[in-house]
PDB file of C-alpha atoms in Angstrom:
ATOM      1  CA  MET A  54      -0.254   0.132  -0.020  1.00 66.00           C
ATOM      2  CA  ARG A  55       2.959   2.235   0.410  1.00 77.00           C
ATOM      3  CA  GLU A  56       2.884   2.748  -3.418  1.00 79.00           C
ATOM      4  CA  LEU A  57      -0.241   4.836  -3.137  1.00 83.00           C
ATOM      5  CA  ARG A  58       1.112   7.458  -0.699  1.00 81.00           C
ATOM      6  CA  THR A  59       3.608   8.346  -3.557  1.00 90.00           C
ATOM      7  CA  TRP A  60       3.163  11.349  -6.588  1.00 93.00           C
ATOM      8  CA  VAL A  61       5.430   8.703  -8.251  1.00 94.00           C
ATOM      9  CA  PHE A  62       2.691   6.012  -8.580  1.00 95.00           C
ATOM     10  CA  TRP A  63       0.174   8.529  -9.603  1.00 96.00           C
ATOM     11  CA  ARG A  64       2.088  10.166 -12.088  1.00 97.00           C
ATOM     12  CA  ALA A  65       2.764   6.601 -13.787  1.00 97.00           C
ATOM     13  CA  VAL A  66      -1.102   6.012 -13.482  1.00 98.00           C
ATOM     14  CA  ALA A  67      -1.567   9.001 -14.984  1.00 98.00           C
ATOM     15  CA  ALA A  68       0.575   8.299 -17.714  1.00 98.00           C
ATOM     16  CA  GLU A  69      -1.067   5.106 -18.698  1.00 98.00           C
ATOM     17  CA  PHE A  70      -4.210   6.845 -19.044  1.00 98.00           C
ATOM     18  CA  LEU A  71      -2.476   9.451 -21.266  1.00 98.00           C
ATOM     19  CA  GLY A  72      -0.676   7.012 -23.117  1.00 98.00           C
ATOM     20  CA  MET A  73      -3.351   4.869 -23.680  1.00 98.00           C
ATOM     21  CA  LEU A  74      -5.432   7.804 -24.950  1.00 98.00           C
ATOM     22  CA  LEU A  75      -3.152   8.876 -27.370  1.00 98.00           C
ATOM     23  CA  PHE A  76      -2.237   5.325 -28.415  1.00 98.00           C
ATOM     24  CA  LEU A  77      -5.923   4.661 -29.225  1.00 98.00           C
ATOM     25  CA  PHE A  78      -6.771   7.759 -31.037  1.00 97.00           C
ATOM     26  CA  VAL A  79      -4.153   7.626 -33.549  1.00 97.00           C
ATOM     27  CA  GLY A  80      -4.952   3.815 -34.120  1.00 96.00           C
ATOM     28  CA  LEU A  81      -8.554   4.700 -34.683  1.00 95.00           C
ATOM     29  CA  SER A  82      -8.419   7.589 -36.804  1.00 94.00           C
ATOM     30  CA  ALA A  83      -5.917   5.700 -39.038  1.00 93.00           C
ATOM     31  CA  ILE A  84      -8.653   2.809 -39.085  1.00 92.00           C
ATOM     32  CA  ILE A  85     -11.676   5.354 -40.046  1.00 89.00           C
ATOM     33  CA  GLY A  86      -9.580   7.689 -42.009  1.00 80.00           C
ATOM     34  CA  LYS A  87     -10.147   5.767 -45.301  1.00 69.00           C
ATOM     35  CA  THR A  88     -11.865   8.019 -47.979  1.00 48.00           C
ATOM     36  CA  GLU A  89     -15.332   7.519 -48.911  1.00 46.00           C
ATOM     37  CA  GLY A  90     -14.559   6.754 -52.207  1.00 47.00           C
ATOM     38  CA  ALA A  91     -12.156   3.980 -51.021  1.00 52.00           C
ATOM     39  CA  ILE A  92     -12.231   0.754 -53.334  1.00 52.00           C
ATOM     40  CA  LYS A  93     -12.080  -3.178 -51.999  1.00 56.00           C
ATOM     41  CA  GLY A  94      -8.402  -3.318 -53.773  1.00 58.00           C
ATOM     42  CA  GLU A  95      -7.355  -0.795 -51.332  1.00 72.00           C
ATOM     43  CA  THR A  96      -7.779  -3.388 -48.443  1.00 82.00           C
ATOM     44  CA  LEU A  97      -4.379  -4.582 -48.029  1.00 85.00           C
ATOM     45  CA  ALA A  98      -2.862  -0.585 -48.131  1.00 87.00           C
ATOM     46  CA  GLN A  99      -5.353   0.067 -45.807  1.00 89.00           C
ATOM     47  CA  GLU A 100      -4.503  -2.843 -43.619  1.00 91.00           C
ATOM     48  CA  LEU A 101      -0.877  -1.485 -43.804  1.00 93.00           C
ATOM     49  CA  LYS A 102      -1.647   2.132 -43.097  1.00 94.00           C
ATOM     50  CA  VAL A 103      -3.091   0.667 -39.895  1.00 95.00           C
ATOM     51  CA  SER A 104      -0.709  -1.361 -38.694  1.00 96.00           C
ATOM     52  CA  LEU A 105       2.156   1.174 -39.202  1.00 97.00           C
ATOM     53  CA  ALA A 106      -0.021   3.511 -37.493  1.00 96.00           C
ATOM     54  CA  PHE A 107      -0.222   1.780 -34.312  1.00 97.00           C
ATOM     55  CA  ALA A 108       3.502   0.470 -34.229  1.00 98.00           C
ATOM     56  CA  LEU A 109       4.623   4.023 -34.916  1.00 98.00           C
ATOM     57  CA  ALA A 110       2.477   5.365 -31.977  1.00 98.00           C
ATOM     58  CA  ILE A 111       3.496   2.839 -29.629  1.00 98.00           C
ATOM     59  CA  ALA A 112       7.331   2.921 -30.227  1.00 97.00           C
ATOM     60  CA  THR A 113       6.596   7.038 -30.218  1.00 97.00           C
ATOM     61  CA  LEU A 114       4.711   6.599 -26.611  1.00 98.00           C
ATOM     62  CA  VAL A 115       7.142   3.935 -25.379  1.00 97.00           C
ATOM     63  CA  GLN A 116      10.036   6.316 -25.801  1.00 96.00           C
ATOM     64  CA  SER A 117       7.883   9.124 -24.254  1.00 96.00           C
ATOM     65  CA  LEU A 118       6.579   7.696 -21.453  1.00 97.00           C
ATOM     66  CA  GLY A 119       8.900   4.676 -20.558  1.00 94.00           C
ATOM     67  CA  HIS A 120      10.782   6.595 -17.980  1.00 94.00           C
ATOM     68  CA  VAL A 121       7.277   7.600 -16.225  1.00 96.00           C
ATOM     69  CA  SER A 122       5.204   4.370 -16.035  1.00 95.00           C
ATOM     70  CA  GLY A 123       7.244   1.719 -18.280  1.00 94.00           C
ATOM     71  CA  ALA A 124       4.728   2.558 -20.771  1.00 96.00           C
ATOM     72  CA  HIS A 125       2.985  -0.669 -20.797  1.00 97.00           C
ATOM     73  CA  LEU A 126      -0.106   0.993 -22.550  1.00 98.00           C
ATOM     74  CA  ASN A 127      -1.263  -2.983 -22.959  1.00 98.00           C
ATOM     75  CA  PRO A 128      -3.345  -5.142 -19.702  1.00 98.00           C
ATOM     76  CA  ALA A 129      -1.722  -8.127 -21.546  1.00 98.00           C
ATOM     77  CA  VAL A 130       2.092  -6.517 -20.685  1.00 98.00           C
ATOM     78  CA  THR A 131       1.121  -5.321 -17.495  1.00 98.00           C
ATOM     79  CA  LEU A 132      -0.206  -8.754 -16.330  1.00 98.00           C
ATOM     80  CA  GLY A 133       3.214 -10.488 -17.862  1.00 97.00           C
ATOM     81  CA  LEU A 134       5.223  -8.070 -15.745  1.00 96.00           C
ATOM     82  CA  LEU A 135       3.336  -9.137 -12.774  1.00 95.00           C
ATOM     83  CA  VAL A 136       3.543 -12.969 -13.295  1.00 94.00           C
ATOM     84  CA  SER A 137       7.301 -11.813 -14.362  1.00 92.00           C
ATOM     85  CA  CYS A 138       7.605 -10.308 -10.518  1.00 90.00           C
ATOM     86  CA  GLN A 139       8.253  -6.718 -12.156  1.00 91.00           C
ATOM     87  CA  ILE A 140       5.270  -4.988 -10.358  1.00 93.00           C
ATOM     88  CA  SER A 141       2.849  -5.062  -7.789  1.00 92.00           C
ATOM     89  CA  ILE A 142      -0.422  -6.346  -7.589  1.00 94.00           C
ATOM     90  CA  LEU A 143      -1.724  -2.840  -6.752  1.00 95.00           C
ATOM     91  CA  ARG A 144       0.257  -1.110  -9.591  1.00 95.00           C
ATOM     92  CA  CYS A 145      -1.077  -3.803 -12.145  1.00 96.00           C
ATOM     93  CA  VAL A 146      -4.554  -3.306 -11.232  1.00 97.00           C
ATOM     94  CA  PHE A 147      -4.500   0.746 -11.624  1.00 98.00           C
ATOM     95  CA  TYR A 148      -2.702   0.631 -14.489  1.00 98.00           C
ATOM     96  CA  ILE A 149      -5.114  -1.459 -16.140  1.00 98.00           C
ATOM     97  CA  LEU A 150      -7.960   0.230 -15.129  1.00 98.00           C
ATOM     98  CA  ALA A 151      -6.316   3.537 -16.162  1.00 98.00           C
ATOM     99  CA  GLN A 152      -5.429   1.855 -19.665  1.00 99.00           C
ATOM    100  CA  MET A 153      -9.087   0.581 -19.967  1.00 98.00           C
ATOM    101  CA  LEU A 154     -10.446   4.288 -19.417  1.00 98.00           C
ATOM    102  CA  GLY A 155      -8.155   6.089 -21.633  1.00 98.00           C
ATOM    103  CA  ALA A 156      -9.210   3.660 -24.120  1.00 98.00           C
ATOM    104  CA  VAL A 157     -12.730   4.339 -23.908  1.00 98.00           C
ATOM    105  CA  THR A 158     -12.268   8.199 -23.855  1.00 98.00           C
ATOM    106  CA  ALA A 159     -10.099   7.807 -26.863  1.00 98.00           C
ATOM    107  CA  SER A 160     -12.884   6.035 -28.554  1.00 97.00           C
ATOM    108  CA  ALA A 161     -15.297   8.531 -27.233  1.00 96.00           C
ATOM    109  CA  ILE A 162     -13.382  11.383 -28.714  1.00 96.00           C
ATOM    110  CA  VAL A 163     -12.926   9.606 -32.325  1.00 95.00           C
ATOM    111  CA  LYS A 164     -16.704   9.180 -32.276  1.00 93.00           C
ATOM    112  CA  GLY A 165     -17.484  12.620 -31.446  1.00 92.00           C
ATOM    113  CA  TYR A 166     -15.970  13.428 -34.897  1.00 87.00           C
ATOM    114  CA  ARG A 167     -16.859  10.530 -37.260  1.00 79.00           C
ATOM    115  CA  HIS A 168     -20.408   9.112 -35.951  1.00 74.00           C
ATOM    116  CA  LYS A 169     -20.632   6.895 -38.900  1.00 76.00           C
ATOM    117  CA  GLY A 170     -18.595   3.657 -39.366  1.00 74.00           C
ATOM    118  CA  SER A 171     -17.649   0.584 -37.415  1.00 80.00           C
ATOM    119  CA  LEU A 172     -14.888   2.654 -35.108  1.00 89.00           C
ATOM    120  CA  GLY A 173     -12.222   0.138 -35.302  1.00 91.00           C
ATOM    121  CA  VAL A 174     -14.289  -2.483 -33.714  1.00 95.00           C
ATOM    122  CA  ASN A 175     -12.407  -6.007 -33.492  1.00 95.00           C
ATOM    123  CA  GLN A 176     -14.339  -8.544 -35.284  1.00 94.00           C
ATOM    124  CA  LEU A 177     -13.517 -12.405 -36.367  1.00 96.00           C
ATOM    125  CA  ASN A 178     -13.079 -12.306 -40.223  1.00 94.00           C
ATOM    126  CA  ASN A 179     -13.615 -16.163 -41.817  1.00 94.00           C
ATOM    127  CA  VAL A 180     -12.065 -17.585 -38.748  1.00 97.00           C
ATOM    128  CA  THR A 181     -13.578 -19.485 -35.897  1.00 97.00           C
ATOM    129  CA  ALA A 182     -14.032 -18.351 -32.167  1.00 97.00           C
ATOM    130  CA  GLY A 183     -11.327 -21.005 -31.548  1.00 97.00           C
ATOM    131  CA  GLN A 184      -8.844 -20.196 -34.337  1.00 98.00           C
ATOM    132  CA  GLY A 185      -9.318 -16.539 -33.607  1.00 98.00           C
ATOM    133  CA  PHE A 186      -8.254 -16.988 -29.766  1.00 98.00           C
ATOM    134  CA  ILE A 187      -5.307 -19.140 -30.820  1.00 98.00           C
ATOM    135  CA  ILE A 188      -4.154 -15.775 -32.988  1.00 98.00           C
ATOM    136  CA  GLU A 189      -4.628 -13.292 -30.651  1.00 98.00           C
ATOM    137  CA  PHE A 190      -2.973 -15.599 -28.225  1.00 99.00           C
ATOM    138  CA  LEU A 191       0.560 -15.938 -30.465  1.00 98.00           C
ATOM    139  CA  ALA A 192       0.611 -12.508 -31.445  1.00 98.00           C
ATOM    140  CA  THR A 193       0.210 -11.333 -27.854  1.00 98.00           C
ATOM    141  CA  LEU A 194       2.518 -13.845 -27.044  1.00 98.00           C
ATOM    142  CA  GLN A 195       5.272 -12.460 -29.297  1.00 98.00           C
ATOM    143  CA  LEU A 196       4.665  -8.798 -28.395  1.00 98.00           C
ATOM    144  CA  VAL A 197       4.771  -9.561 -24.509  1.00 98.00           C
ATOM    145  CA  LEU A 198       8.045 -11.681 -24.992  1.00 98.00           C
ATOM    146  CA  CYS A 199       9.532  -9.059 -27.102  1.00 97.00           C
ATOM    147  CA  VAL A 200       8.686  -6.609 -24.428  1.00 96.00           C
ATOM    148  CA  ILE A 201      10.316  -8.422 -21.366  1.00 95.00           C
ATOM    149  CA  ALA A 202      13.414  -8.926 -23.058  1.00 94.00           C
ATOM    150  CA  VAL A 203      14.471  -5.936 -24.099  1.00 93.00           C
ATOM    151  CA  THR A 204      13.458  -4.281 -20.719  1.00 91.00           C
ATOM    152  CA  ASP A 205      15.565  -6.667 -18.922  1.00 90.00           C
ATOM    153  CA  LYS A 206      18.343  -5.109 -16.912  1.00 85.00           C
ATOM    154  CA  ARG A 207      20.468  -8.043 -17.155  1.00 83.00           C
ATOM    155  CA  GLN A 208      20.836  -7.230 -20.899  1.00 80.00           C
ATOM    156  CA  ALA A 209      20.967  -3.316 -20.720  1.00 70.00           C
ATOM    157  CA  SER A 210      24.437  -3.435 -22.637  1.00 66.00           C
ATOM    158  CA  HIS A 211      22.499  -4.960 -25.585  1.00 70.00           C
ATOM    159  CA  VAL A 212      19.841  -2.989 -25.701  1.00 70.00           C
ATOM    160  CA  LYS A 213      21.418   0.334 -25.776  1.00 68.00           C
ATOM    161  CA  GLY A 214      18.058   2.247 -26.162  1.00 80.00           C
ATOM    162  CA  PHE A 215      16.509   0.414 -29.350  1.00 90.00           C
ATOM    163  CA  ALA A 216      13.811  -0.845 -26.491  1.00 93.00           C
ATOM    164  CA  PRO A 217      10.944   1.348 -27.936  1.00 95.00           C
ATOM    165  CA  LEU A 218      11.829   0.593 -31.612  1.00 96.00           C
ATOM    166  CA  ALA A 219      12.050  -3.114 -31.154  1.00 96.00           C
ATOM    167  CA  ILE A 220       8.414  -3.134 -29.264  1.00 97.00           C
ATOM    168  CA  GLY A 221       7.006  -0.898 -31.997  1.00 97.00           C
ATOM    169  CA  LEU A 222       7.986  -3.317 -34.554  1.00 97.00           C
ATOM    170  CA  SER A 223       6.620  -6.102 -32.747  1.00 98.00           C
ATOM    171  CA  VAL A 224       3.176  -4.440 -32.535  1.00 98.00           C
ATOM    172  CA  GLY A 225       3.425  -3.807 -36.285  1.00 98.00           C
ATOM    173  CA  LEU A 226       4.500  -7.816 -36.771  1.00 97.00           C
ATOM    174  CA  GLY A 227       1.585  -8.389 -34.688  1.00 97.00           C
ATOM    175  CA  HIS A 228      -0.767  -6.115 -37.227  1.00 97.00           C
ATOM    176  CA  PHE A 229       0.874  -8.030 -39.954  1.00 96.00           C
ATOM    177  CA  ALA A 230       0.103 -11.394 -39.025  1.00 96.00           C
ATOM    178  CA  ALA A 231      -3.334 -10.878 -37.237  1.00 97.00           C
ATOM    179  CA  ILE A 232      -5.281  -8.095 -38.866  1.00 96.00           C
ATOM    180  CA  SER A 233      -7.076  -9.953 -41.810  1.00 95.00           C
ATOM    181  CA  PHE A 234      -8.552 -12.716 -39.095  1.00 97.00           C
ATOM    182  CA  THR A 235      -9.147 -10.720 -35.954  1.00 97.00           C
ATOM    183  CA  GLY A 236      -8.884  -7.001 -36.894  1.00 95.00           C
ATOM    184  CA  CYS A 237      -5.495  -7.378 -34.373  1.00 96.00           C
ATOM    185  CA  GLY A 238      -6.475  -6.785 -30.916  1.00 96.00           C
ATOM    186  CA  ILE A 239      -3.452  -7.841 -28.957  1.00 97.00           C
ATOM    187  CA  ASN A 240      -4.336  -5.539 -26.694  1.00 98.00           C
ATOM    188  CA  PRO A 241      -7.609  -5.950 -24.597  1.00 98.00           C
ATOM    189  CA  ALA A 242      -8.071  -2.136 -23.835  1.00 98.00           C
ATOM    190  CA  ARG A 243      -7.907  -1.372 -27.434  1.00 98.00           C
ATOM    191  CA  SER A 244     -10.480  -3.772 -28.226  1.00 97.00           C
ATOM    192  CA  PHE A 245     -12.562  -2.887 -25.121  1.00 98.00           C
ATOM    193  CA  GLY A 246     -12.535   1.153 -25.686  1.00 97.00           C
ATOM    194  CA  PRO A 247     -14.544   1.128 -29.237  1.00 96.00           C
ATOM    195  CA  ALA A 248     -16.467  -2.315 -28.400  1.00 96.00           C
ATOM    196  CA  VAL A 249     -17.921  -0.186 -25.257  1.00 97.00           C
ATOM    197  CA  ILE A 250     -18.812   3.151 -27.160  1.00 96.00           C
ATOM    198  CA  LEU A 251     -20.580   1.203 -29.679  1.00 94.00           C
ATOM    199  CA  GLY A 252     -22.038  -1.363 -27.650  1.00 94.00           C
ATOM    200  CA  GLN A 253     -20.972  -3.947 -29.704  1.00 94.00           C
ATOM    201  CA  MET A 254     -19.459  -6.997 -27.646  1.00 94.00           C
ATOM    202  CA  GLU A 255     -19.906 -10.093 -29.774  1.00 93.00           C
ATOM    203  CA  ASN A 256     -16.630 -12.400 -29.214  1.00 95.00           C
ATOM    204  CA  HIS A 257     -15.148  -9.850 -26.785  1.00 97.00           C
ATOM    205  CA  TRP A 258     -14.180 -12.628 -24.474  1.00 98.00           C
ATOM    206  CA  ILE A 259     -11.521 -13.435 -27.287  1.00 98.00           C
ATOM    207  CA  TYR A 260      -9.708 -10.039 -27.197  1.00 98.00           C
ATOM    208  CA  TRP A 261      -9.539 -10.487 -23.519  1.00 98.00           C
ATOM    209  CA  LEU A 262      -8.559 -14.231 -23.207  1.00 98.00           C
ATOM    210  CA  GLY A 263      -6.395 -14.634 -25.848  1.00 98.00           C
ATOM    211  CA  PRO A 264      -3.901 -11.381 -25.460  1.00 98.00           C
ATOM    212  CA  MET A 265      -3.970 -12.198 -21.426  1.00 98.00           C
ATOM    213  CA  CYS A 266      -3.315 -16.037 -21.865  1.00 98.00           C
ATOM    214  CA  GLY A 267      -0.539 -15.250 -24.551  1.00 98.00           C
ATOM    215  CA  GLY A 268       1.014 -12.410 -22.109  1.00 98.00           C
ATOM    216  CA  MET A 269       1.216 -14.387 -19.004  1.00 98.00           C
ATOM    217  CA  ALA A 270       2.657 -17.514 -21.424  1.00 98.00           C
ATOM    218  CA  ALA A 271       5.020 -15.154 -22.696  1.00 98.00           C
ATOM    219  CA  SER A 272       6.346 -14.103 -18.976  1.00 96.00           C
ATOM    220  CA  VAL A 273       6.653 -17.811 -17.946  1.00 95.00           C
ATOM    221  CA  ILE A 274       8.501 -18.826 -21.212  1.00 96.00           C
ATOM    222  CA  TYR A 275      10.979 -16.465 -20.820  1.00 95.00           C
ATOM    223  CA  ASP A 276      11.440 -16.305 -16.826  1.00 91.00           C
ATOM    224  CA  PHE A 277      11.528 -20.143 -16.603  1.00 90.00           C
ATOM    225  CA  LEU A 278      12.770 -21.246 -20.012  1.00 93.00           C
ATOM    226  CA  LEU A 279      14.778 -19.107 -21.822  1.00 93.00           C
ATOM    227  CA  TYR A 280      16.532 -16.701 -19.332  1.00 90.00           C
ATOM    228  CA  PRO A 281      15.565 -17.903 -15.824  1.00 86.00           C
ATOM    229  CA  ARG A 282      15.380 -15.221 -12.929  1.00 77.00           C
ATOM    230  CA  THR A 283      15.841 -16.728  -9.439  1.00 66.00           C
ATOM    231  CA  PRO A 284      13.951 -14.668  -6.875  1.00 66.00           C
ATOM    232  CA  ASN A 285      12.889 -16.790  -3.888  1.00 66.00           C
ATOM    233  CA  LEU A 286       9.469 -17.168  -2.902  1.00 66.00           C
ATOM    234  CA  ARG A 287      10.324 -14.097  -0.044  1.00 69.00           C
ATOM    235  CA  THR A 288      11.075 -11.975  -2.861  1.00 71.00           C
ATOM    236  CA  ARG A 289       8.509 -12.616  -5.073  1.00 68.00           C
ATOM    237  CA  SER A 290       5.765 -11.766  -2.405  1.00 70.00           C
ATOM    238  CA  SER A 291       7.200  -8.778  -1.497  1.00 70.00           C
ATOM    239  CA  ILE A 292       7.172  -7.185  -5.042  1.00 72.00           C
ATOM    240  CA  PHE A 293       3.610  -8.753  -5.430  1.00 69.00           C
ATOM    241  CA  LEU A 294       2.803  -6.623  -2.239  1.00 71.00           C
ATOM    242  CA  HIS A 295       4.924  -3.657  -2.415  1.00 72.00           C
ATOM    243  CA  GLY A 296       7.017  -3.901  -6.089  1.00 74.00           C
ATOM    244  CA  PRO A 297      10.691  -3.746  -6.647  1.00 76.00           C
ATOM    245  CA  GLN A 298      12.731  -2.265  -4.332  1.00 65.00           C
ATOM    246  CA  GLU A 299      14.915  -0.298  -6.639  1.00 57.00           C
ATOM    247  CA  GLU A 300      11.671   1.120  -8.082  1.00 56.00           C
ATOM    248  CA  ASN A 301      10.261   2.236  -3.919  1.00 56.00           C
ATOM    249  CA  ARG A 302      14.133   3.813  -3.548  1.00 57.00           C
ATOM    250  CA  ALA A 303      13.403   5.608  -6.882  1.00 50.00           C
ATOM    251  CA  ALA A 304      10.032   6.690  -5.218  1.00 52.00           C
ATOM    252  CA  GLU A 305      11.446   7.859  -2.252  1.00 51.00           C
ATOM    253  CA  VAL A 306      14.234   9.941  -4.172  1.00 48.00           C
ATOM    254  CA  SER A 307      11.914  11.511  -6.416  1.00 51.00           C
ATOM    255  CA  GLU A 308       9.521  12.817  -3.730  1.00 49.00           C
ATOM    256  CA  GLU A 309      12.542  14.356  -1.688  1.00 50.00           C
ATOM    257  CA  ASP A 310      14.119  15.894  -4.726  1.00 49.00           C
ATOM    258  CA  ASN A 311      10.835  16.485  -6.557  1.00 44.00           C
ATOM    259  CA  GLY A 312      12.233  14.993  -9.433  1.00 43.00           C
ATOM    260  CA  SER A 313      10.750  13.191 -12.309  1.00 40.00           C
ATOM    261  CA  PRO A 314      12.240   9.856 -12.517  1.00 38.00           C
ATOM    262  CA  GLY A 315       9.045   7.662 -11.988  1.00 38.00           C
ATOM    263  CA  PRO A 316       8.748   3.977 -11.899  1.00 41.00           C
ATOM    264  CA  SER A 317      10.158   2.464 -15.001  1.00 47.00           C
ATOM    265  CA  GLN A 318      10.713  -1.227 -16.605  1.00 48.00           C
ATOM    266  CA  TRP A 319      13.796   0.253 -18.660  1.00 50.00           C
ATOM    267  CA  PRO A 320      17.246  -1.151 -18.335  1.00 42.00           C
ATOM    268  CA  LYS A 321      19.412   1.484 -16.773  1.00 39.00           C
ATOM    269  CA  GLN A 322      21.905   2.986 -19.535  1.00 32.00           C
TER     270      GLN A 322
END
């Protein structure tokens, strides 16, 4: 509960809200911005445009907000980092709530200036619910695996500031793979915002269960198979309840100095 008493924590939560709002505003604007005279032959170009918009948006925002909140901007990433013992349960809950609120706010803003159209609601396209789940699961798994790997402080010397680019490319890759089949959720908050504003919740569970399971699986695969961490049960319990010790120390320093080095998942450079 000590996190709740620091401005660093609330700045991080606000950053997740703002980041998600901007991320989805850019993405949805790209989706609905197709001209009225567009023809069916432009489908590929539209998918490429949307994929690049989401990829560039996340890369930009991760670079801008990574030092404030870690720039999760995705409940699946947040849950994956919780399973990886990098954030507390409290931070996980507040981040996800902020992300969902930011997504709904962005969707409402876009709806305000474009009353017609689907608002980018994710829908299955020539795939079953089970197939859609698998696509969302795997597309999110590669994303969260990338996030955990490039923000691993043990390999800071190999990253050298390229984490935002790598994460942006991973988001673009996920869109290239999934957009034709599921509309590419890989982010439950991104799927939640437009669905709530338009009241279209058909098969919505796929866009929560698939990414969340993918995020948890990525964490388990990386931390226990690919590049094992060795915190004991006591350390894990402490992180779940209070967050990593280094972030708590950063919060204390920030409060004393009135600085702005908020909690971050970035490796020291």
